[in-house]
Short mmCIF file of C-alpha atoms (C1' of nucleotides) in Angstrom, two decimals:
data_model
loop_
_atom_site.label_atom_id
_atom_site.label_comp_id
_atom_site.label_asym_id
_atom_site.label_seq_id
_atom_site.Cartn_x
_atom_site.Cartn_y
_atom_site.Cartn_z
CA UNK S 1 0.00 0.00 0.00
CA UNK S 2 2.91 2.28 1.16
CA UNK S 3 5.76 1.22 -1.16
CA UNK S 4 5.48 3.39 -3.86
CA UNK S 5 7.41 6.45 -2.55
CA UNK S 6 7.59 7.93 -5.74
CA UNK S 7 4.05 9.51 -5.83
CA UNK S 8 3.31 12.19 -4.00
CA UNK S 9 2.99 12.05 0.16
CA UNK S 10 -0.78 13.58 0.11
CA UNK S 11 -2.33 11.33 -2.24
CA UNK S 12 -0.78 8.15 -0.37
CA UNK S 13 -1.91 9.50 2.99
CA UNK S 14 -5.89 10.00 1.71
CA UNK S 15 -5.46 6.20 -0.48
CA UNK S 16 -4.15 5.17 3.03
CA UNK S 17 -6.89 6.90 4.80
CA UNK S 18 -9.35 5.78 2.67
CA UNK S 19 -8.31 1.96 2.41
CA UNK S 20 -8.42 1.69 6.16
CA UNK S 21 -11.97 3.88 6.23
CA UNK S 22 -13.04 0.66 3.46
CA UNK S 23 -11.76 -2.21 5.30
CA UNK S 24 -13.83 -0.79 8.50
CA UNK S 25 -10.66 0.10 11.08
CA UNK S 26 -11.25 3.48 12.46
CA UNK S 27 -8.97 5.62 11.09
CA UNK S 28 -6.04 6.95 13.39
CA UNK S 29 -3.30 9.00 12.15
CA UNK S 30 -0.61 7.24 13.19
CA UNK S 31 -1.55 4.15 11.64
CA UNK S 32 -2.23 5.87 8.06
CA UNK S 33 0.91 7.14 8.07
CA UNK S 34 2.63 4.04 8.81
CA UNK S 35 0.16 2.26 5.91
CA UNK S 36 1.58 5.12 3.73
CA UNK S 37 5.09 4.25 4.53
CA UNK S 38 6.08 7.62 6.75
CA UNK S 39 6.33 8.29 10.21
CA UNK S 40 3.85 9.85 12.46
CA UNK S 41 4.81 13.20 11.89
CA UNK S 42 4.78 13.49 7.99
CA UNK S 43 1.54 14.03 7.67
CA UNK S 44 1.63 17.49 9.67
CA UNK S 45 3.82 18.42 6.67
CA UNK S 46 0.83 18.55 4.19
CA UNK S 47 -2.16 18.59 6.01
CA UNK S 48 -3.00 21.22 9.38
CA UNK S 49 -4.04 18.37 11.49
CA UNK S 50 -6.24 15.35 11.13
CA UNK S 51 -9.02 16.63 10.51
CA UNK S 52 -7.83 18.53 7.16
CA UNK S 53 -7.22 14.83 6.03
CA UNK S 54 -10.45 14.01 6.70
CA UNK S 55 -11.76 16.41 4.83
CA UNK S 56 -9.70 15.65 1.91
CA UNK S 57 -10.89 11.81 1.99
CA UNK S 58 -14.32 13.57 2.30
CA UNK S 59 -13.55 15.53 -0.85
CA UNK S 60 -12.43 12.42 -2.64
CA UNK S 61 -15.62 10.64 -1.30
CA UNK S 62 -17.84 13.57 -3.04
CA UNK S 63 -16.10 12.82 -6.42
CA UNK S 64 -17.04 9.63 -6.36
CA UNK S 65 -20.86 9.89 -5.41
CA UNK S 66 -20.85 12.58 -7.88
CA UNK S 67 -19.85 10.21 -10.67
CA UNK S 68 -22.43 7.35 -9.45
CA UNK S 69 -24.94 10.01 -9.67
CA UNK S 70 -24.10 11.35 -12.75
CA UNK S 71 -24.33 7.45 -14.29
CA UNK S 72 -27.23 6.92 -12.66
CA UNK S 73 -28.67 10.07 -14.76
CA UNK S 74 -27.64 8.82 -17.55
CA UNK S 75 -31.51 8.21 -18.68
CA UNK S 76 -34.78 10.18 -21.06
CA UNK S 77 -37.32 10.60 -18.60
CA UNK S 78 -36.65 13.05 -15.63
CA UNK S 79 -38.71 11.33 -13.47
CA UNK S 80 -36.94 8.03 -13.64
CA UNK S 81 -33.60 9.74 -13.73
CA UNK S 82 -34.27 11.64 -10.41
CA UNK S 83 -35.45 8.24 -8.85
CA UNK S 84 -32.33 6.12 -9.91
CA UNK S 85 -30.34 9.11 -8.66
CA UNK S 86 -32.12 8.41 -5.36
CA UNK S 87 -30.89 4.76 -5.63
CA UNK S 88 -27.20 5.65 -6.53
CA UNK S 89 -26.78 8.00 -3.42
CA UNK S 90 -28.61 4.95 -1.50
CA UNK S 91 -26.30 2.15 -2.97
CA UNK S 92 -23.22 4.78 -2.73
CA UNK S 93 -24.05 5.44 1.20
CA UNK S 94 -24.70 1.23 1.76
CA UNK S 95 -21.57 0.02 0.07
CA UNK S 96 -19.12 3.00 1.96
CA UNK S 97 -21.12 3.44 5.09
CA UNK S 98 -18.11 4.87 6.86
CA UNK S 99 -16.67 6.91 3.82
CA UNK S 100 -20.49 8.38 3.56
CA UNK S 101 -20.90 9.22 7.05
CA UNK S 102 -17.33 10.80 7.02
CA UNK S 103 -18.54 12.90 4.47
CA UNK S 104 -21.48 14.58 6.41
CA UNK S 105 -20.05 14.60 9.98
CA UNK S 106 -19.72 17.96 10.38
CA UNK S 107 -16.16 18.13 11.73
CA UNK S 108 -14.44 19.32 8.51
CA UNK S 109 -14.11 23.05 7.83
CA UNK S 110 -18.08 24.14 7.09
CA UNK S 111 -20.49 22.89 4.82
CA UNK S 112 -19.45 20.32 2.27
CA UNK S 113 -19.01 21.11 -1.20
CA UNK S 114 -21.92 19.18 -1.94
CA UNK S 115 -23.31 22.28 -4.01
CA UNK S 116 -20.43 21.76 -6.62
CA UNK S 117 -20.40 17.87 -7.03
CA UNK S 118 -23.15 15.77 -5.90
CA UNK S 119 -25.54 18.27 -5.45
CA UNK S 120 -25.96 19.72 -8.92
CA UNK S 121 -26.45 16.72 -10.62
CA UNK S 122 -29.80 16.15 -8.66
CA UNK S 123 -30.65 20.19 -8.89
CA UNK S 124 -31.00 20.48 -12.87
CA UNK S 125 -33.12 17.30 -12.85
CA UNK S 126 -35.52 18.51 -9.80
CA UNK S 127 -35.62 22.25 -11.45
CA UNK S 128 -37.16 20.59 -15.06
CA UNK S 129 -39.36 18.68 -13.33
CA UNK S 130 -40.53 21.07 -11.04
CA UNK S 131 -40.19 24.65 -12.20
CA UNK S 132 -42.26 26.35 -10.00
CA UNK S 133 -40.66 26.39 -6.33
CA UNK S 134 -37.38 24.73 -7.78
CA UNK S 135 -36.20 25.85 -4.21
CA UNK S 136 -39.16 23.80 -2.11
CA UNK S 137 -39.04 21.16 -4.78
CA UNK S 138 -35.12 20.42 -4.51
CA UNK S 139 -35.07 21.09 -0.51
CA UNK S 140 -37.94 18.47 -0.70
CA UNK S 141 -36.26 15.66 -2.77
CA UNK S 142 -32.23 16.05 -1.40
CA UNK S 143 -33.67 15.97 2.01
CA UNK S 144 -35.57 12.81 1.27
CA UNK S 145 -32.49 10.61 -0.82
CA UNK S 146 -30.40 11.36 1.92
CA UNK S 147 -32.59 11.45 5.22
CA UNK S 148 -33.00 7.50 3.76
CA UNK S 149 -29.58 7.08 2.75
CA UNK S 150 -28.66 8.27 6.71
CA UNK S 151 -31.35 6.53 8.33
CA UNK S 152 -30.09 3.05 6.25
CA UNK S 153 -26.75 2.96 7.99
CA UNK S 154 -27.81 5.32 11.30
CA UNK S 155 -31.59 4.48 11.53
CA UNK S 156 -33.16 1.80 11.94
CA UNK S 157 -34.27 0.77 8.53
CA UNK S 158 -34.22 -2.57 9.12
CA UNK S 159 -32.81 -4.49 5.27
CA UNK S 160 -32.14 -3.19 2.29
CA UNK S 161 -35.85 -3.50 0.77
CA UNK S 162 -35.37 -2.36 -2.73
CA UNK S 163 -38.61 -2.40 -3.66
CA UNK S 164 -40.28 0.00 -0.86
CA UNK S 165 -37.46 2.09 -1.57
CA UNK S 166 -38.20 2.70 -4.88
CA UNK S 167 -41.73 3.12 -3.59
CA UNK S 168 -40.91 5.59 -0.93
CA UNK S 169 -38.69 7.53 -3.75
CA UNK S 170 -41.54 7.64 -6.15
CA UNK S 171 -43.62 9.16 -3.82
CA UNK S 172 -41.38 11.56 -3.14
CA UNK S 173 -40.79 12.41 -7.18
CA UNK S 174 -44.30 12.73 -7.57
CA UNK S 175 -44.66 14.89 -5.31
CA UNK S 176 -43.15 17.38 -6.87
CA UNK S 177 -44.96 18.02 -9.61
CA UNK S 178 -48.29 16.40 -10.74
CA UNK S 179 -47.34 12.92 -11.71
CA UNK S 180 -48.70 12.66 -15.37
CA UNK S 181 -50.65 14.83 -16.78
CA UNK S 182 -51.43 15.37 -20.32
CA UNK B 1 -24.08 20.40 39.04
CA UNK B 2 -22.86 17.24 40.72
CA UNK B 3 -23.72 18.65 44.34
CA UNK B 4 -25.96 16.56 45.28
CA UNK B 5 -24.86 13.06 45.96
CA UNK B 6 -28.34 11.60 47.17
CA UNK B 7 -29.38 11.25 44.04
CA UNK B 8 -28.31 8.08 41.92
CA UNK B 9 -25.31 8.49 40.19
CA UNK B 10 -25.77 7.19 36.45
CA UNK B 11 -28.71 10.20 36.38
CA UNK B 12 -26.36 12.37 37.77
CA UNK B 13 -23.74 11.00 35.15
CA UNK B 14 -26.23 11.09 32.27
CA UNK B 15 -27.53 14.54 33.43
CA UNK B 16 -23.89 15.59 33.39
CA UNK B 17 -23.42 14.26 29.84
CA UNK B 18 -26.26 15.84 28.78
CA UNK B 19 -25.82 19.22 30.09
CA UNK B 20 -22.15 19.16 28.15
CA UNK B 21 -23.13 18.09 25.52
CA UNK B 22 -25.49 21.20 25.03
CA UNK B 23 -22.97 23.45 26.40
CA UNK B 24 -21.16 22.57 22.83
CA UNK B 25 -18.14 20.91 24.51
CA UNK B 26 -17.15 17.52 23.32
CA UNK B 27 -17.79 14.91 26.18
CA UNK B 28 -14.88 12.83 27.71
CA UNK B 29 -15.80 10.38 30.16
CA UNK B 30 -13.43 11.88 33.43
CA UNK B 31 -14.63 15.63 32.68
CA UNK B 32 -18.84 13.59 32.78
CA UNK B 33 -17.37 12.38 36.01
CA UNK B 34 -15.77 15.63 37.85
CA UNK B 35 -18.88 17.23 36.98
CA UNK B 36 -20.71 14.24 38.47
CA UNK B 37 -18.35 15.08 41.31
CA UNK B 38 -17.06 11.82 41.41
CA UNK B 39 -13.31 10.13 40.53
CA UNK B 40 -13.24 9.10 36.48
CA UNK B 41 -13.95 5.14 37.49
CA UNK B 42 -16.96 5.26 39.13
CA UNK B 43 -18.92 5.48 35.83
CA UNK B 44 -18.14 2.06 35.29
CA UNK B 45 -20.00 0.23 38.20
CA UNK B 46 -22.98 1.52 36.31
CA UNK B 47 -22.55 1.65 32.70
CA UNK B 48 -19.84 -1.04 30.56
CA UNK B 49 -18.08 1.86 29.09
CA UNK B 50 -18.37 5.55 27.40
CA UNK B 51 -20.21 3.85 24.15
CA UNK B 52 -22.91 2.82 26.92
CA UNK B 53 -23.13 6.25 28.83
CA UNK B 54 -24.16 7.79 25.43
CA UNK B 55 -26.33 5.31 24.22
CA UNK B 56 -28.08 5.71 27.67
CA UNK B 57 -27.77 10.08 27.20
CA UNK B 58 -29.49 9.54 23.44
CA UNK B 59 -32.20 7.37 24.62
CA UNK B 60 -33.33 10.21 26.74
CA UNK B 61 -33.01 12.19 23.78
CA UNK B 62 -35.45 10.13 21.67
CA UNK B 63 -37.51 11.29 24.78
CA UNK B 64 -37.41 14.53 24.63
CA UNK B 65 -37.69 14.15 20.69
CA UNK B 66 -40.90 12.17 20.87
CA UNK B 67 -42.24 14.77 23.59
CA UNK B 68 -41.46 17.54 20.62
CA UNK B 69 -43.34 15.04 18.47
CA UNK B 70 -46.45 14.88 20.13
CA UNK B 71 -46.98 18.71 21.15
CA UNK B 72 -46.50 18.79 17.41
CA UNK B 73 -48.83 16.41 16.10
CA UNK B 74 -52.07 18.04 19.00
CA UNK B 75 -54.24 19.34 15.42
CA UNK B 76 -57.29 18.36 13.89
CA UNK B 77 -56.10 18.21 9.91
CA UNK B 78 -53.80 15.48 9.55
CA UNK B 79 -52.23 17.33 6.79
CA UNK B 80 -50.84 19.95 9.02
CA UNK B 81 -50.14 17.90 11.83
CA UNK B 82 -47.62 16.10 9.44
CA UNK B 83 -45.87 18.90 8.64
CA UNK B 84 -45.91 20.80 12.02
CA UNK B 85 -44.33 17.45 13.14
CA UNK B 86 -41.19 17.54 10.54
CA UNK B 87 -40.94 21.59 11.67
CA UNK B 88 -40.64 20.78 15.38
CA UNK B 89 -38.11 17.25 14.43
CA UNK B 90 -36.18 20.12 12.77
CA UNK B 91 -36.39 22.59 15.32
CA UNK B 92 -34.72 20.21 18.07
CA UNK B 93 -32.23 19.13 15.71
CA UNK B 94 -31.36 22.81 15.05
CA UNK B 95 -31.51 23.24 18.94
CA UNK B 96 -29.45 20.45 20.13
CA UNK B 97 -27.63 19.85 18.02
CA UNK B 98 -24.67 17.48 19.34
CA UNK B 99 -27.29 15.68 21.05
CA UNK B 100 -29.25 15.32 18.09
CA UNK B 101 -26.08 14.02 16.28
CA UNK B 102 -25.00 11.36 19.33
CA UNK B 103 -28.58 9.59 19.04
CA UNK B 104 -28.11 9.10 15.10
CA UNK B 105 -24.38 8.41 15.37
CA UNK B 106 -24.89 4.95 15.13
CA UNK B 107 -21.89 4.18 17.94
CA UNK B 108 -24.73 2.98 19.81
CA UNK B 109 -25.81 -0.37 20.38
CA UNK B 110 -28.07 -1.48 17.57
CA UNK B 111 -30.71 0.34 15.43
CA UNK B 112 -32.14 3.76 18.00
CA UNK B 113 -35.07 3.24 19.41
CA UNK B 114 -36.80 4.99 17.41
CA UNK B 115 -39.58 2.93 16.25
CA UNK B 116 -40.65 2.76 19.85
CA UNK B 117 -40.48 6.46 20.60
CA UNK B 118 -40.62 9.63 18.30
CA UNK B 119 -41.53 6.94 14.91
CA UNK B 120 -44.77 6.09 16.11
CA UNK B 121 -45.84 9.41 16.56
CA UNK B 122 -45.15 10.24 12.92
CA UNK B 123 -46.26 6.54 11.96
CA UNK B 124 -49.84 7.19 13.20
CA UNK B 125 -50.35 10.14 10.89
CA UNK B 126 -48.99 8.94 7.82
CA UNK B 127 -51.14 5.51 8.29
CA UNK B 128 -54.07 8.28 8.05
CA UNK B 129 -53.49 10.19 5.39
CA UNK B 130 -52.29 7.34 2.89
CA UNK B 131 -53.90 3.96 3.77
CA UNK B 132 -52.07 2.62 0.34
CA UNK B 133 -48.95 1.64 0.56
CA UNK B 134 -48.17 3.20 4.25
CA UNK B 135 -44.49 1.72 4.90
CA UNK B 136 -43.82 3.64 1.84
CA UNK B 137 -45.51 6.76 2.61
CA UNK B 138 -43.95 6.45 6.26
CA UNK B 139 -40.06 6.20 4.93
CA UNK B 140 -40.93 8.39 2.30
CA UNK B 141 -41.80 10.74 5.33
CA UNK B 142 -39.46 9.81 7.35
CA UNK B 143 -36.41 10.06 5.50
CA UNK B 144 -37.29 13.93 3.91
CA UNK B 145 -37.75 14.85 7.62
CA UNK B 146 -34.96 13.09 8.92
CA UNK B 147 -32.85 14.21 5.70
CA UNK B 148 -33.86 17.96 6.20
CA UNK B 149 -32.85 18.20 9.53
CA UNK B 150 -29.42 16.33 9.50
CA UNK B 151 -28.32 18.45 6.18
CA UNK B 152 -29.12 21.35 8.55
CA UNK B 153 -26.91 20.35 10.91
CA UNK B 154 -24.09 19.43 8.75
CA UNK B 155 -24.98 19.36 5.24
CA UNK B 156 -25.37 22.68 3.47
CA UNK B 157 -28.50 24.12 4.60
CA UNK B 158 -27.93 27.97 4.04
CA UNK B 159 -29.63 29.00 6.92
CA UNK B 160 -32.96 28.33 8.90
CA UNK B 161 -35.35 29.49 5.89
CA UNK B 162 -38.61 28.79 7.37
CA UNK B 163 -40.55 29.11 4.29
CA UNK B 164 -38.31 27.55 1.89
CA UNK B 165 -38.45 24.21 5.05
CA UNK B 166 -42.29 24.72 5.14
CA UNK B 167 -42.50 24.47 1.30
CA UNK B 168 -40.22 21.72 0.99
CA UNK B 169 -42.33 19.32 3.65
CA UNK B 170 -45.38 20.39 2.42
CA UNK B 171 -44.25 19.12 -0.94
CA UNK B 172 -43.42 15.70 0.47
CA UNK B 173 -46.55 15.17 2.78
CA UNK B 174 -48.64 16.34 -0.76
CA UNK B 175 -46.77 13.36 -2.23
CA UNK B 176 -48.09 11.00 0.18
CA UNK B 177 -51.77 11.19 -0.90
CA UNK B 178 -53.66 13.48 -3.70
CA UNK B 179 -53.93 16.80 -1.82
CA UNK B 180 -57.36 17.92 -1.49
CA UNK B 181 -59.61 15.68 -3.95
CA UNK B 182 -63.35 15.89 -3.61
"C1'" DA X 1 31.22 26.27 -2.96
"C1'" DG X 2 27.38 27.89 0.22
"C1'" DC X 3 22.71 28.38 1.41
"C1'" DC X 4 17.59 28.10 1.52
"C1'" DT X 5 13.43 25.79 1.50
"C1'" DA X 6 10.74 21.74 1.54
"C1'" DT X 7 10.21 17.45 3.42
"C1'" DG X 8 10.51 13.70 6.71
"C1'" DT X 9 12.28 11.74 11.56
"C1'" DG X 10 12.47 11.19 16.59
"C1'" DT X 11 11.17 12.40 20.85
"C1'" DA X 12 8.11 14.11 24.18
"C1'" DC X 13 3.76 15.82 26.31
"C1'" DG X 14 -0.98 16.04 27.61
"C1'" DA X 15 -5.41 13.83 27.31
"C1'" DT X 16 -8.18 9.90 26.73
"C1'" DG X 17 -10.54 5.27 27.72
"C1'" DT X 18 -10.07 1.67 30.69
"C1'" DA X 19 -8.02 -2.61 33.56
"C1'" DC X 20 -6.69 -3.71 38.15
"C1'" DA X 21 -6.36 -3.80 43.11
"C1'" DC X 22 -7.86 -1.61 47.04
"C1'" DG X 23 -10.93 0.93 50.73
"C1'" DA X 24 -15.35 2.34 52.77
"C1'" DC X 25 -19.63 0.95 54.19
"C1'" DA X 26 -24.22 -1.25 54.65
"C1'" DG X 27 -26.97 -5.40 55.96
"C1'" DG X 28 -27.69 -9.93 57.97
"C1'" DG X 29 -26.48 -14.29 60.33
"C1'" DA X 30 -23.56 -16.33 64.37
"C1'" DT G 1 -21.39 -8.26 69.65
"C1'" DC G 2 -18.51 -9.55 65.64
"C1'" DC G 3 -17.75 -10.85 61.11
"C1'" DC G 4 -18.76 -11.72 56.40
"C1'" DT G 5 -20.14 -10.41 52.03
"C1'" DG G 6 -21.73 -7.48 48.31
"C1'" DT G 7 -22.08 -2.91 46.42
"C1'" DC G 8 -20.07 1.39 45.44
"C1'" DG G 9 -16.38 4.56 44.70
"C1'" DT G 10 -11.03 5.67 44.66
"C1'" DG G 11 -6.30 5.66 43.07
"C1'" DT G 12 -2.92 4.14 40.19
"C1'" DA G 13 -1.18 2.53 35.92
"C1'" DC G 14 -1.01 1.66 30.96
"C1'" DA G 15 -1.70 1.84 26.00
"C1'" DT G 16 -3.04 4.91 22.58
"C1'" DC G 17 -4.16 9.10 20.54
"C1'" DG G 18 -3.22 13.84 18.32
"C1'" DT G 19 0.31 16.92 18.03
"C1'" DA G 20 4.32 20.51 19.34
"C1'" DC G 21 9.18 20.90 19.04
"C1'" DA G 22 13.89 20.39 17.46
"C1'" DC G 23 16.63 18.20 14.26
"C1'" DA G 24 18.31 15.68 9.85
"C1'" DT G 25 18.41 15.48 5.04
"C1'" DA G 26 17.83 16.45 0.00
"C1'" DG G 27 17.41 19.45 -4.22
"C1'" DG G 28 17.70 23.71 -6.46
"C1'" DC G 29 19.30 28.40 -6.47
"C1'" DT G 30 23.16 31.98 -6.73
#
DNA sequence: AGCCTATGTGTACGATGTACACGACAGGGA
DNA sequence: TCCCTGTCGTGTACATCGTACACATAGGCT
């Protein structure tokens, strides 16, 4: 994991970070700097303190759900798109539980860039669906993918029931704009 | 604070907790005891360690949450009760917030109580206003009200936007059933 | 050459959660 | 009366954590 010296210090410390944030361990700084071949100390070179790293394992973390939910966008009808978005950021929250709740704990340095990445790719399709309010309409549906995608790994929803999930996000969709009118 | 030693101490050590936790500080177990006003072992002749002493500190907070719950929910229209329910679950999360943050941390021993507590409350409602297909009306419900107020607290919310929040649920609880047919 | 800056090392300190052995003290049988 | 036993709290000790400090080293500049 550590061996290759050659690459840069920073990106080995968050591949570190985020390898040990995968395998479940929680992560410590000592031993992801020992996983990225350095001592202790080497990581103060590059990052203010822990939590910096953090955030920048956060960061990579928001790439990543950014790309599932552009994929999962990738699709004609607005409606649909919108609900398989809801089951990306689902799937994406299930499969990295503690890379996802990294990502919204709070102690990085203010709100996540989630308006930049993740965030927009769920916006445009919520604001031509729902023109009027887009506001309401987008508070609405992020706060519903997510409140589900926090209560799956936090909550207590109790499997992964695919099929009332879908249901639940439908509802959700269709409540933003009349469902299908002529 | 810990002046009184009649009293039992894991309330004492719980109330301690508690009141820390609101005072914004982060809670370590010997600064719960000194203001307990006892040495930093004596926790541990009541509760199996820290992970228990919050787990016992969030149950109280599902309390408090389902207390929030009800006053919310005392209204004739169903409709509104709904909504005035996700307002005050958002209003104690914006509140309390690190206590709000312990009880869905997850650290915890199993799934939160929740289904026993504060979920009912909401439960009951949403069983009334959509008879089809209620456990996906209830997550559906659940998860935009439970979304909302943890992207408050550390996703992006801008700031406490009453309107835009009242908007957004009322959007969601209109998705649970047709609004206001004949 | 000499030097400067960036980068990594080693050591040390305070704080934390907790294991262990002990002391104080109440209640109940002889 | 004494003692015995269980519950409760104390004090000490240890591993681990994040991190401050002083130092070593390497690469590019003049």
């Amino acid at each position: 994991m550590g061996d290759p010296k050659s690459v840069d210090l920073p990106a080995r410390l968050v591949a570190a970070a985020l390898s040990a944030l995968e395998r479940g361990e929680d992560i410590g700084l000592r031993a992801v700097a020992r996983d990225a071949g350095v001592s202790a100390m080497a990581p103060y070179r590059h990052f203010r303190d822990k939590a910096a790293l953090l955030a920048a394992v956060a960061m990579r973390g928001f790439v990543d759900l950014k790309t599932a939910l552009l994929a999962a966008d990738a699709q004609r009808d607005a409606r649909a798109a919108l609900i398989a978005q809801g089951e990306a950021y689902l799937a994406f929250a299930r499969a990295r539980p503690a890379l996802f709740r990294l990502m919204f704990s709070g102690h990085d340095c203010g709100p996540p860039p989630v308006e930049d990445n993740a965030y927009g790719v769920m916006v445009r399709r919520v604001r031509q669906l729902a023109p009027a309010d887009p506001d309401a309409a987008t508070l609405a549906c992020w706060s519903a993918v997510h409140g589900m995608a926090t209560l799956a790994l936090d909550g207590g929803l109790p499997p992964g029931d695919a099929r009332l999930e879908h249901a639940a996000l439908s509802l959700v969709v269709a409540g933003l704009a009349p469902p299908d009118p002529g």
